[in-house]
mmCIF file of C-alpha atoms and ligand atoms in Angstrom:
data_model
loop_
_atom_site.group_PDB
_atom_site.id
_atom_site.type_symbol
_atom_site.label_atom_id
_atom_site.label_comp_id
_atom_site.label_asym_id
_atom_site.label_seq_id
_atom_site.Cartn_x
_atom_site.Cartn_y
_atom_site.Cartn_z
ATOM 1 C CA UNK A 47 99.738 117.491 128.393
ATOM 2 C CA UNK A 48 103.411 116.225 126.682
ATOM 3 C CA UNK A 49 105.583 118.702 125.727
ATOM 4 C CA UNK A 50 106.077 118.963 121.813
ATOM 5 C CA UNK A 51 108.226 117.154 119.904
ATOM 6 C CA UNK A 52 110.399 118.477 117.192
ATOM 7 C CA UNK A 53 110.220 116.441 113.543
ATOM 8 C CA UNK A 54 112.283 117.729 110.695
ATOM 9 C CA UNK A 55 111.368 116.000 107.078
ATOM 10 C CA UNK A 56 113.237 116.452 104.590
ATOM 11 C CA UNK A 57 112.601 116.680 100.772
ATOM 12 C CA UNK A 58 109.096 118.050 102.278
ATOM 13 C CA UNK A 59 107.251 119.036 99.545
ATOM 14 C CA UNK A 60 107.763 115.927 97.270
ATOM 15 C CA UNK A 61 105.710 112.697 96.889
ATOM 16 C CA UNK A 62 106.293 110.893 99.699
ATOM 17 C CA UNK A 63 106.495 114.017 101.758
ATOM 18 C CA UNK A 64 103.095 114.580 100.582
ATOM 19 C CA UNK A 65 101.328 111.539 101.749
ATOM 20 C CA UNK A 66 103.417 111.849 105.436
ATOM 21 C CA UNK A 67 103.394 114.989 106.927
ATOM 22 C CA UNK A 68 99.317 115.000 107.196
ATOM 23 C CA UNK A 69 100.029 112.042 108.844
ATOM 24 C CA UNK A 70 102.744 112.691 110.896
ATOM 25 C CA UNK A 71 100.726 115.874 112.490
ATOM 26 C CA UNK A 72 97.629 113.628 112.921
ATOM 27 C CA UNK A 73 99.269 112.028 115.324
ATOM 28 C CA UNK A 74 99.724 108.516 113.757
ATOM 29 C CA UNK A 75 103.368 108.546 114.174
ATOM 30 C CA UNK A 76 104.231 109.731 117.402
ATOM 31 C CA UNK A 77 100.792 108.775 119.397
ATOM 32 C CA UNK A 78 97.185 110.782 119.285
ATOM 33 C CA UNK A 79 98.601 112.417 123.189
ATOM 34 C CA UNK A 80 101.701 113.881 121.491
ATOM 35 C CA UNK A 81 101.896 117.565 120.063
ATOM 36 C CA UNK A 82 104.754 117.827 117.152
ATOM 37 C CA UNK A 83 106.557 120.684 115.730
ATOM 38 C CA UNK A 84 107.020 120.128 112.094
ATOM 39 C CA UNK A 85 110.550 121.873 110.658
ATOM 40 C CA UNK A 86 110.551 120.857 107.047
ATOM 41 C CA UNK A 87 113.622 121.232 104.401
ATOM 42 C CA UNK A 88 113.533 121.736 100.939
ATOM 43 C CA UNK A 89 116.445 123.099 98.558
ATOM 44 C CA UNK A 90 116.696 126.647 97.898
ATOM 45 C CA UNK A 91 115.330 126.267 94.532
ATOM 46 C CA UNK A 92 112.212 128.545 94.050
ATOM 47 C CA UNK A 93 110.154 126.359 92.999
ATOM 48 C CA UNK A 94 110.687 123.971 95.442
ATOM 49 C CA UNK A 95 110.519 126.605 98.314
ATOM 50 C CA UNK A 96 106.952 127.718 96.703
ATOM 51 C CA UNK A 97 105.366 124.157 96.426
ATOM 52 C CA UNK A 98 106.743 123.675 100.544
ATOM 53 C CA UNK A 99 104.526 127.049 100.702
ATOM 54 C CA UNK A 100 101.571 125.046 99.631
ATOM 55 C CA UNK A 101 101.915 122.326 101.520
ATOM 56 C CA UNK A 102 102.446 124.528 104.708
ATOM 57 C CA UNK A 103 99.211 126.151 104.314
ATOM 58 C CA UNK A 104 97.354 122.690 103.759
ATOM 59 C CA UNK A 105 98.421 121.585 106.820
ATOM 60 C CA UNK A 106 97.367 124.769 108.701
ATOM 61 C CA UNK A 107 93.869 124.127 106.653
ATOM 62 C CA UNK A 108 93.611 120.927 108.764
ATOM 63 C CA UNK A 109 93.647 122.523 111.864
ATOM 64 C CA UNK A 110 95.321 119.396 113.570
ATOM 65 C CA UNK A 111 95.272 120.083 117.127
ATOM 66 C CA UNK A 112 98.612 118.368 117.822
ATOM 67 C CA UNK A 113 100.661 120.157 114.992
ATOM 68 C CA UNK A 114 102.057 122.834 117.999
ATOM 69 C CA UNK A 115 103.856 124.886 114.728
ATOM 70 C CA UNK A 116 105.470 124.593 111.141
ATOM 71 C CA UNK A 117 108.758 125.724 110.042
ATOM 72 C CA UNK A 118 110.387 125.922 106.228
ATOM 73 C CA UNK A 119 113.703 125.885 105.546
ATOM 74 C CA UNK A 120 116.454 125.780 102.603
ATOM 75 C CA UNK A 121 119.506 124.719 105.186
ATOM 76 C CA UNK A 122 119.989 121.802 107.187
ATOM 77 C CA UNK A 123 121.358 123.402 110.033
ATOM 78 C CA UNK A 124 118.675 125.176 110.736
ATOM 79 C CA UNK A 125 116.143 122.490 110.127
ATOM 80 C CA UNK A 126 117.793 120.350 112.215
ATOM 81 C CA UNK A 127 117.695 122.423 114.913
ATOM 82 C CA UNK A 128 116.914 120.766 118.308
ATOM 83 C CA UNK A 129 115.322 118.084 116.256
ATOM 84 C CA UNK A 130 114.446 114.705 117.899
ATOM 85 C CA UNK A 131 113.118 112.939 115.009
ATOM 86 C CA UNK A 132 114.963 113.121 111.340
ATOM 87 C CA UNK A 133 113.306 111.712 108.743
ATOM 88 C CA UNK A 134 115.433 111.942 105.571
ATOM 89 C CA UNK A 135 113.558 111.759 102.250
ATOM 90 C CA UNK A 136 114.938 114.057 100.021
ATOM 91 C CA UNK A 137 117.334 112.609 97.747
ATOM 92 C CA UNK A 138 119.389 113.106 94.569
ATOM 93 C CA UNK A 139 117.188 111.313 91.970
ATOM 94 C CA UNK A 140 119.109 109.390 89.027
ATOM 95 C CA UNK A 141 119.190 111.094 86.145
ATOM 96 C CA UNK A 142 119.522 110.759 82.088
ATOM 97 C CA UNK A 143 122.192 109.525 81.346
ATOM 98 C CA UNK A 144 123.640 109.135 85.082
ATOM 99 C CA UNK A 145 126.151 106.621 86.357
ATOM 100 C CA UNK A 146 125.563 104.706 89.544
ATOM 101 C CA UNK A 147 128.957 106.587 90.824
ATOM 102 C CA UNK A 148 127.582 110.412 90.226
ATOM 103 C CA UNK A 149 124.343 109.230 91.849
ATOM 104 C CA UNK A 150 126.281 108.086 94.476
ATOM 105 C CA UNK A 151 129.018 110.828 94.654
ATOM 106 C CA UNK A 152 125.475 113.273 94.332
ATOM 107 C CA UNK A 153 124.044 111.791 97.524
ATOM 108 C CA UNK A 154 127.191 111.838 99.427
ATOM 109 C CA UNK A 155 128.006 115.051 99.392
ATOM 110 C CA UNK A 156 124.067 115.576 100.373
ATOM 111 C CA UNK A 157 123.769 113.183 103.603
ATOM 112 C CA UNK A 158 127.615 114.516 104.583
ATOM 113 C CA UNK A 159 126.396 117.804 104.524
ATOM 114 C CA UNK A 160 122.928 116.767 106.829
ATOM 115 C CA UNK A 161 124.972 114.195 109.059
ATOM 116 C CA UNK A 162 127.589 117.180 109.336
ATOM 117 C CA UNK A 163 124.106 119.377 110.078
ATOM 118 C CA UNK A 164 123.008 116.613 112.787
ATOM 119 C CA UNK A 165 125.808 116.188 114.506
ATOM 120 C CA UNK A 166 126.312 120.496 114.870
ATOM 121 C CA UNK A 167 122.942 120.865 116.133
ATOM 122 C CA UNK A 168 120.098 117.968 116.716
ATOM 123 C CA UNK A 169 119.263 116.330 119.617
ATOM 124 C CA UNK A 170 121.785 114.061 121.055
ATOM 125 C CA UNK A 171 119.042 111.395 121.266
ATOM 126 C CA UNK A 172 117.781 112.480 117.630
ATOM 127 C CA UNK A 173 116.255 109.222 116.030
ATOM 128 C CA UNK A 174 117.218 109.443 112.172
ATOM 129 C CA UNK A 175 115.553 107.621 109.408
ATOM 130 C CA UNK A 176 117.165 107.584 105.929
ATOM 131 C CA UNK A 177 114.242 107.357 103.186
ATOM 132 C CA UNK A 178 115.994 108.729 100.502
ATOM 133 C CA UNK A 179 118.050 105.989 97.664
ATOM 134 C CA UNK A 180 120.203 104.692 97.929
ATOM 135 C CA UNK A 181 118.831 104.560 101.705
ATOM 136 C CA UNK A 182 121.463 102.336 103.663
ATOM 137 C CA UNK A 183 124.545 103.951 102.119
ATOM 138 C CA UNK A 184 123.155 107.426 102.765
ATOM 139 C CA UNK A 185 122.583 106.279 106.268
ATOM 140 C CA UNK A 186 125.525 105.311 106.647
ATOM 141 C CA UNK A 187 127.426 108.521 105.466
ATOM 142 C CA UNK A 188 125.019 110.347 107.425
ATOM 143 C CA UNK A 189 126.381 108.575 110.115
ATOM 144 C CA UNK A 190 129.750 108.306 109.251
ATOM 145 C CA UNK A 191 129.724 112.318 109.155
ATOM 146 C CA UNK A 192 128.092 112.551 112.863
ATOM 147 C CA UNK A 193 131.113 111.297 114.841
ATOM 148 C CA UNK A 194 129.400 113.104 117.986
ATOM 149 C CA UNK A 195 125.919 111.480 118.034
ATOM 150 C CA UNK A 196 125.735 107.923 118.535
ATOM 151 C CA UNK A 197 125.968 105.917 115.840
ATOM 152 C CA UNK A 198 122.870 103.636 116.962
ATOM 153 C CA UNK A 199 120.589 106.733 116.112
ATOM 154 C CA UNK A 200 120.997 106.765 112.434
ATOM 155 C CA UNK A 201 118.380 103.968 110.545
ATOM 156 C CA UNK A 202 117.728 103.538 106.937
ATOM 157 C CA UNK A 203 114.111 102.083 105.690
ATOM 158 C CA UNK A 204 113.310 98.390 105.169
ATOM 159 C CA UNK A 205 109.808 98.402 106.091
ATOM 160 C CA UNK A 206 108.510 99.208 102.845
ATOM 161 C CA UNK A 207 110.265 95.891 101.487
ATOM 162 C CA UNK A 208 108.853 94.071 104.966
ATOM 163 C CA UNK A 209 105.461 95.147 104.662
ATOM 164 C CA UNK A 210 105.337 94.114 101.468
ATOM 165 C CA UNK A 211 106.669 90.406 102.011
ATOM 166 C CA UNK A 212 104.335 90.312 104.897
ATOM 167 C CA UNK A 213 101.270 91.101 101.804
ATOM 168 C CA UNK A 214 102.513 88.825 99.365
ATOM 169 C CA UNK A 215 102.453 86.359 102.602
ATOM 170 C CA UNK A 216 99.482 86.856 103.308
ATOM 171 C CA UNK A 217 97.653 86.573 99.392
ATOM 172 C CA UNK A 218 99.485 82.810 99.244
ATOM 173 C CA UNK A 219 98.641 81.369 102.234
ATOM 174 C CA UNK A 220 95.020 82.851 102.622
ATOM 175 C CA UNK A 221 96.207 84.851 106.383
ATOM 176 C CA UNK A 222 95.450 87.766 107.527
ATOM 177 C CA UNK A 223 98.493 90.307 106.988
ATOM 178 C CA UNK A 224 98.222 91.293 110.754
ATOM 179 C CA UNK A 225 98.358 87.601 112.455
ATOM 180 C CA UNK A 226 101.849 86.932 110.556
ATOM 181 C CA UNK A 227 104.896 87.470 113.351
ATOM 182 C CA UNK A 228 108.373 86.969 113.305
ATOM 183 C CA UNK A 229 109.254 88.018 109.440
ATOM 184 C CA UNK A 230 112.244 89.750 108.466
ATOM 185 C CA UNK A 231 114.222 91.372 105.263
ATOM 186 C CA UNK A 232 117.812 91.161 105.310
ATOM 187 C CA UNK A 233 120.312 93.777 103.858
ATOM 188 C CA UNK A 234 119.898 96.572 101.322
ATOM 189 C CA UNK A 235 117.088 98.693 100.381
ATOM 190 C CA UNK A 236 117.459 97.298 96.729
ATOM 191 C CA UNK A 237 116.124 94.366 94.584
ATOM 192 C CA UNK A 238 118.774 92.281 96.196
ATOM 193 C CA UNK A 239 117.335 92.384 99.144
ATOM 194 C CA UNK A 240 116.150 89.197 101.003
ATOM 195 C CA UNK A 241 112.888 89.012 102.267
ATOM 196 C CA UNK A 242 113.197 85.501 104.840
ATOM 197 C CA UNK A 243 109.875 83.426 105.884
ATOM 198 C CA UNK A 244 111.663 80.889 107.462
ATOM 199 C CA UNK A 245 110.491 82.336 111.248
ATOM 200 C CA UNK A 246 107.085 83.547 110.260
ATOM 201 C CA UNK A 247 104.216 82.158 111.948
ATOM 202 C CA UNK A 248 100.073 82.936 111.925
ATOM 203 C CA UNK A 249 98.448 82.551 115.021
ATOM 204 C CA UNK A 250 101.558 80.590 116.431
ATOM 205 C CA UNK A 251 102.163 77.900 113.593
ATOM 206 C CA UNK A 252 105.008 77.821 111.083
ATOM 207 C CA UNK A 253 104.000 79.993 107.689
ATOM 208 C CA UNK A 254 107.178 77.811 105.795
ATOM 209 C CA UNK A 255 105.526 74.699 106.916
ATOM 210 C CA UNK A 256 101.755 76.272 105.939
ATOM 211 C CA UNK A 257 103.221 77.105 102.269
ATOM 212 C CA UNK A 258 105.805 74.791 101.973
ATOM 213 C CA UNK A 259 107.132 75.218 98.281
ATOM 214 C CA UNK A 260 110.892 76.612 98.259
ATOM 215 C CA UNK A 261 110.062 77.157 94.515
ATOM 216 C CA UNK A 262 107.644 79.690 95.154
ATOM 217 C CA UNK A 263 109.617 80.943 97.428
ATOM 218 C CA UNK A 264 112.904 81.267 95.092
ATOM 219 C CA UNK A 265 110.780 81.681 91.760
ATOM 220 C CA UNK A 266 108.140 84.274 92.998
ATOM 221 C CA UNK A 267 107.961 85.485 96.194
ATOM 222 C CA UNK A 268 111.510 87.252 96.216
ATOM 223 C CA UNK A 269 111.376 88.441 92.845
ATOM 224 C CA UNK A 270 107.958 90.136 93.642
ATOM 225 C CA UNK A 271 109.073 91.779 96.821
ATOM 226 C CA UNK A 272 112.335 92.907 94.994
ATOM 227 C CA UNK A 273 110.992 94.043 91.741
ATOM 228 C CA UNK A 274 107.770 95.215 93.423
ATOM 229 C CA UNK A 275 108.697 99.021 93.551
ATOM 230 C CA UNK A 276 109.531 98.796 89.427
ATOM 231 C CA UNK A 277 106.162 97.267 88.898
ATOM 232 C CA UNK A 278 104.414 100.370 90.356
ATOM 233 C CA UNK A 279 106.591 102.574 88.478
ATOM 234 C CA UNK A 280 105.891 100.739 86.036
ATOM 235 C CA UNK A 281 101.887 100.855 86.572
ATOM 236 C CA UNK A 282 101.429 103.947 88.181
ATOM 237 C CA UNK A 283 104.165 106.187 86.002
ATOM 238 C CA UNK A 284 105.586 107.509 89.491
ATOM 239 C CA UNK A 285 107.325 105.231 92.653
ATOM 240 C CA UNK A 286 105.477 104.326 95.163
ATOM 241 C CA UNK A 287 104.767 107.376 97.792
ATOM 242 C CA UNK A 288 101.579 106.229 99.882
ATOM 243 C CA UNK A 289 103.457 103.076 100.957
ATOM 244 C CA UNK A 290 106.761 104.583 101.455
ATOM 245 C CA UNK A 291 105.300 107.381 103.556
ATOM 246 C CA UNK A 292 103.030 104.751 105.362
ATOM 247 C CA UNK A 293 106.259 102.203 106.222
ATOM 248 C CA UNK A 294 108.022 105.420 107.542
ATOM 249 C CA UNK A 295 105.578 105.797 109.932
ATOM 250 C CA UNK A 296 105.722 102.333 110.852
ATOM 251 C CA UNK A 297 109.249 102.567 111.312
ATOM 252 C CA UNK A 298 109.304 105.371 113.378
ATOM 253 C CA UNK A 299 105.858 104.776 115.699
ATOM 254 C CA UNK A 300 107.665 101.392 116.462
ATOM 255 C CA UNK A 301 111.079 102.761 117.364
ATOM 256 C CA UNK A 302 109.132 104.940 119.560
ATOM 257 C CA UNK A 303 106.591 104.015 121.125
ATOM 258 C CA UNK A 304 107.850 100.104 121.172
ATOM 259 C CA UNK A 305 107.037 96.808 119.112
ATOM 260 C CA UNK A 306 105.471 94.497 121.850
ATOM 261 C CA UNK A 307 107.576 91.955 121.252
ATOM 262 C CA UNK A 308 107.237 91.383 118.009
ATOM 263 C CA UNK A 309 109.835 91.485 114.630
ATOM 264 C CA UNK A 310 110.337 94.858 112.927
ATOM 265 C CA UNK A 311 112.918 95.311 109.925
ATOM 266 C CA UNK A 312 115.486 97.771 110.110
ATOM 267 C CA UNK A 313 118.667 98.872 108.399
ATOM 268 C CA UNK A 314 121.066 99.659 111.144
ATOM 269 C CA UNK A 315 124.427 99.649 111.619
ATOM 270 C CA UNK A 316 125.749 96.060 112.214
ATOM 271 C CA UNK A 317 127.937 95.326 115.285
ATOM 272 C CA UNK A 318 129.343 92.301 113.577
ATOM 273 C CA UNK A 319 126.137 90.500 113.958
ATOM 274 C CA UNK A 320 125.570 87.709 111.657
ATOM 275 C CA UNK A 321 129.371 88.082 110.253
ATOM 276 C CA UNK A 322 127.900 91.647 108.340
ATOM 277 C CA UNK A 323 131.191 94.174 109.191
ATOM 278 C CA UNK A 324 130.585 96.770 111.806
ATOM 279 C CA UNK A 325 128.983 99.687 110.198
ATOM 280 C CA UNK A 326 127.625 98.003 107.322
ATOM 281 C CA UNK A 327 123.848 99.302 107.295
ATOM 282 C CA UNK A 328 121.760 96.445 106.946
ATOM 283 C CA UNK A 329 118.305 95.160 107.290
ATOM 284 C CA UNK A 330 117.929 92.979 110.128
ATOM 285 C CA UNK A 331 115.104 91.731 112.550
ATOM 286 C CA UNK A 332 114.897 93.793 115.379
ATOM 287 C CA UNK A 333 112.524 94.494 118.564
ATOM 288 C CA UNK A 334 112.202 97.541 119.969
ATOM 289 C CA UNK A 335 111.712 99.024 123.263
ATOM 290 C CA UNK A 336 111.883 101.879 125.575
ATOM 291 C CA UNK A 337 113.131 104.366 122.280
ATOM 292 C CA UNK A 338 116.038 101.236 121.689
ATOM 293 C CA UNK A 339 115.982 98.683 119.239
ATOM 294 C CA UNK A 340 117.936 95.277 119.572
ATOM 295 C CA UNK A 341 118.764 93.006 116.599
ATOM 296 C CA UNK A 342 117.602 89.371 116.888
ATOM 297 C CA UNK A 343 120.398 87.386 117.743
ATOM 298 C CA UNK A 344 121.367 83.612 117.119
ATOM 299 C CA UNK A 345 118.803 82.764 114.060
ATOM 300 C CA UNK A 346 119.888 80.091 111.943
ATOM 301 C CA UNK A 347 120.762 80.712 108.718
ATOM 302 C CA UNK A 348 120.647 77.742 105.897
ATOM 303 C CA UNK A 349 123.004 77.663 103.152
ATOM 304 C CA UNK A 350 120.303 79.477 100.857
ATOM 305 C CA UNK A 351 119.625 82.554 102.795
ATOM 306 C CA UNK A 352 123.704 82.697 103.120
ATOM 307 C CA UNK A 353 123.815 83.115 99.412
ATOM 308 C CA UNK A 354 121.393 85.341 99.481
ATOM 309 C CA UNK A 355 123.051 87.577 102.641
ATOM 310 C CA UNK A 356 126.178 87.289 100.904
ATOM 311 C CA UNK A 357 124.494 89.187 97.478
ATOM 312 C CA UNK A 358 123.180 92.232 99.155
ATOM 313 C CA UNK A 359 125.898 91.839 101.554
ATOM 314 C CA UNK A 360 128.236 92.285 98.608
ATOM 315 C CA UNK A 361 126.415 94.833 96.926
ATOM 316 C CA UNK A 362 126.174 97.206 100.342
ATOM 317 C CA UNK A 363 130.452 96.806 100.439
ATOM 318 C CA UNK A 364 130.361 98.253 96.524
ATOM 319 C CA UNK A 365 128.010 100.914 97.281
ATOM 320 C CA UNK A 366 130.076 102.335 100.687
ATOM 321 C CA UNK A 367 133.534 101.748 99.355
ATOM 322 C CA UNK A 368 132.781 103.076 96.049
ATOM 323 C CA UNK A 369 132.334 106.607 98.762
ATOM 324 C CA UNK A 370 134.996 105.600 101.356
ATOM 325 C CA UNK A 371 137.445 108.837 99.795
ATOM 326 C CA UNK A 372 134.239 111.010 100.116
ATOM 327 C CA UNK A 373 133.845 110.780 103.657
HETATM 328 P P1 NAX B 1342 110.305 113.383 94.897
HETATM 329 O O1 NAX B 1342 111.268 113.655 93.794
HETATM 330 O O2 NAX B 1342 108.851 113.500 94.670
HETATM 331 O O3 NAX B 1342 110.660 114.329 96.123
HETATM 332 C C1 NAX B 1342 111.948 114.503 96.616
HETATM 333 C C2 NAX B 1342 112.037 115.905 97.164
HETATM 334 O O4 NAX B 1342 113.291 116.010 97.830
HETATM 335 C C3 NAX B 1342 111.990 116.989 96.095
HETATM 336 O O5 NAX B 1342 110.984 117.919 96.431
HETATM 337 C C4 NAX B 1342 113.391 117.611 96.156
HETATM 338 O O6 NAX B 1342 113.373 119.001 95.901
HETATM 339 C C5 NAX B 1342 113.793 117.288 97.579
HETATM 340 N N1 NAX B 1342 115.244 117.271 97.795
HETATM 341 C C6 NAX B 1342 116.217 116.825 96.982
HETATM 342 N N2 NAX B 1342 117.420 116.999 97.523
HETATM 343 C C7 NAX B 1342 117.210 117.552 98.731
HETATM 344 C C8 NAX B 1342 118.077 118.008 99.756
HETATM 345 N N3 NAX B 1342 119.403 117.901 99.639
HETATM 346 N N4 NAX B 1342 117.532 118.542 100.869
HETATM 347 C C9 NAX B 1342 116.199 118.662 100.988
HETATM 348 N N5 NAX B 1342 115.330 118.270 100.038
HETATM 349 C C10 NAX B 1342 115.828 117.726 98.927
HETATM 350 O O7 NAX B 1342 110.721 111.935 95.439
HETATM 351 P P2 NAX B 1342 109.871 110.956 96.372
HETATM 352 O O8 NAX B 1342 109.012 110.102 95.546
HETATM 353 O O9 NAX B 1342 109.265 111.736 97.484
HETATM 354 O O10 NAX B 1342 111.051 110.009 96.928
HETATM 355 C C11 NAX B 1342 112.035 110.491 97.807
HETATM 356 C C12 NAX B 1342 113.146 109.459 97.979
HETATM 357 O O11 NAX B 1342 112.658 108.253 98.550
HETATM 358 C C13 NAX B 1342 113.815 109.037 96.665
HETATM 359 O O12 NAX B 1342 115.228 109.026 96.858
HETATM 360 C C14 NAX B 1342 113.323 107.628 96.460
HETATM 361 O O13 NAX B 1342 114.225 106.853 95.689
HETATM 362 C C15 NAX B 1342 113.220 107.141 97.877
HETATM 363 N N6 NAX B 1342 112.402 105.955 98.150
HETATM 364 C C16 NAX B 1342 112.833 105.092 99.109
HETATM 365 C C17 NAX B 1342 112.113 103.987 99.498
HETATM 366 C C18 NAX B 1342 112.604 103.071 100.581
HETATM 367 O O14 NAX B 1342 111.944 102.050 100.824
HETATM 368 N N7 NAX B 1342 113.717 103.319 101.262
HETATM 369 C C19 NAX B 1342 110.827 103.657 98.829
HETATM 370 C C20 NAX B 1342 110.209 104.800 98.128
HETATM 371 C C21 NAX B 1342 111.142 105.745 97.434
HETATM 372 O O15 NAX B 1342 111.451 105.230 96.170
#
């Protein structure tokens, strides 16, 4: 019988929360052998306290046997508390009228005040995943604000844009979505993101050489996976929540329990790899193993997907020097 684990989600009794924590105490996260303690954050606001009171007692009504207990909370540092897994979704939303600098300034002083929280009193092996938008600059002032944790430990979220390539993938070339290895999304959490093929295989052959039309590629593929989460706000009147929740559970399952070998995408901080500056948060291919992940080293990269690293690249430097004096 494993000893529980402590999860703290934050921004708990939102959309996405709402379509992970049921999961998350299931046991689809962390493995159907390992009990979790749930400590969930939500701003003081009444209303938001309240609706983390219903959620609370719909997860007691499911009597999961591995939820071992459930804690709300209206302060990071007690929700972070001992935690081993962080998984930041509660965010500063843009508003009416709202310039990308106040959203930015508005989430700053947010994921200084949890990385501050973190650092105080997690873990020291806490695993941190930043949901929340703009999710690699928040990472990385969540990290930047944790000087006593290492900095490996703080992730933002890339699967969602991964997991939809690997779809889209899968529709044009007639494969099933699970046989396709080796794919990757490079850089920011943002339509400039690129989603790279170029490595894929199903069932050991090349998927570029299967589809083999660059214009696709360029024309349609890219702009799908980068517009994709407008077109279900667009569709559905909210973002997407199911998937998000779902690819943070990816995430995190495969950072812990290990990706067999195979390509996950995270946003991490760079080490210089692939000429990205140390620190810069950015989606990369990575395995994982043993609770570490390692980026995939020495891939070629063709003068297209340069110009398209050098975009989001570019974009990333805007959004964490346009916070630089906040930190
Ligand atoms: P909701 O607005 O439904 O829920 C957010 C919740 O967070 C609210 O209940 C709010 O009270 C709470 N919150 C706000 N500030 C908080 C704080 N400082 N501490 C604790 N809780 C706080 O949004 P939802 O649809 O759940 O989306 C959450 C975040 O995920 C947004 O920032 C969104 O942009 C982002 N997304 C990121 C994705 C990714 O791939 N990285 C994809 C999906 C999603 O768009």
């Amino acid at each position: 019988n494993k000893k529980p684990v402590r999860v703290a989600v934050t921004g708990a009794a939102g959309q996405i929360g709402y379509a992970l924590l049921f999961r998350i105490a299931s046991g689809e996260m962390l493995g159907k052998d390992q009990p979790v303690i749930l400590q969930l954050l939500e701003i003081p606001d009444e209303k938001a306290q309240n609706a983390l009171k219903g959620v609370i007692m719909e997860l007691e009504d499911c009597a999961f046997p591995l939820l071992a207990g459930i804690e709300a909370h209206s302060d990071p540092m007690t929700a972070f508390k001992d935690t081993d897994y962080a998984l930041l979704v509660g965010a500063r939303p843009r508003g009416p009228g709202m310039e990308r600098a106040d959203l930015l300034a508005a989430n700053a002083q947010i994921f200084t005040a949890q990385g501050k929280a973190l650092n105080a009193v997690a873990s020291r092996d806490v695993k941190v995943l930043v949901v929340g938008n703009p999710a690699n600059t928040n990472a990385h002032i969540a990290m930047k604000s944790a000087p006593d944790l290492p900095r490996e430990n703080f992730t933002a979220m890339l699967r969602l844009d991964h997991n939809r390539a690997a779809s889209q993938l899968a529709a044009k070339g007639g494969f099933k979505v699970g046989d396709i290895k080796h794919l990757t999304v490079w850089g920011n959490h943002s339509p400039t993101m690129y989603a790279d093929y170029r490595f894929a295989t199903v069932n050991g052959e090349s998927v570029k050489d299967k589809i083999n039309d660059q214009a696709w590629n360029k024309d349609v593929f890219l702009p799908t996976v980068g517009k994709r989460g407008a077109a279900i706000i667009a569709a559905r009147g909210l973002s997407s929540a199911a998937s998000a929740a779902n690819a943070a559970i990816d995430h995190m399952r495969d950072w812990a329990l290990g990706s067999k070998g195979e390509w996950v995408t995270m946003g991490v901080p760079s080490n210089g790899e692939y000429g990205i500056p140390k620190d810069i948060v950015f989606g990369f291919p990575v395995t994982t193993e043993n609770g570490k992940y390692k980026i995939v080293e020495g891939l070629d990269i063709d003068a297209f997907s340069q110009e398209r690293i050098d975009a989001t690249l570019a974009e990333l430097q805007g959004e964490q020097d346009g916070v630089k004096h906040l930190l």
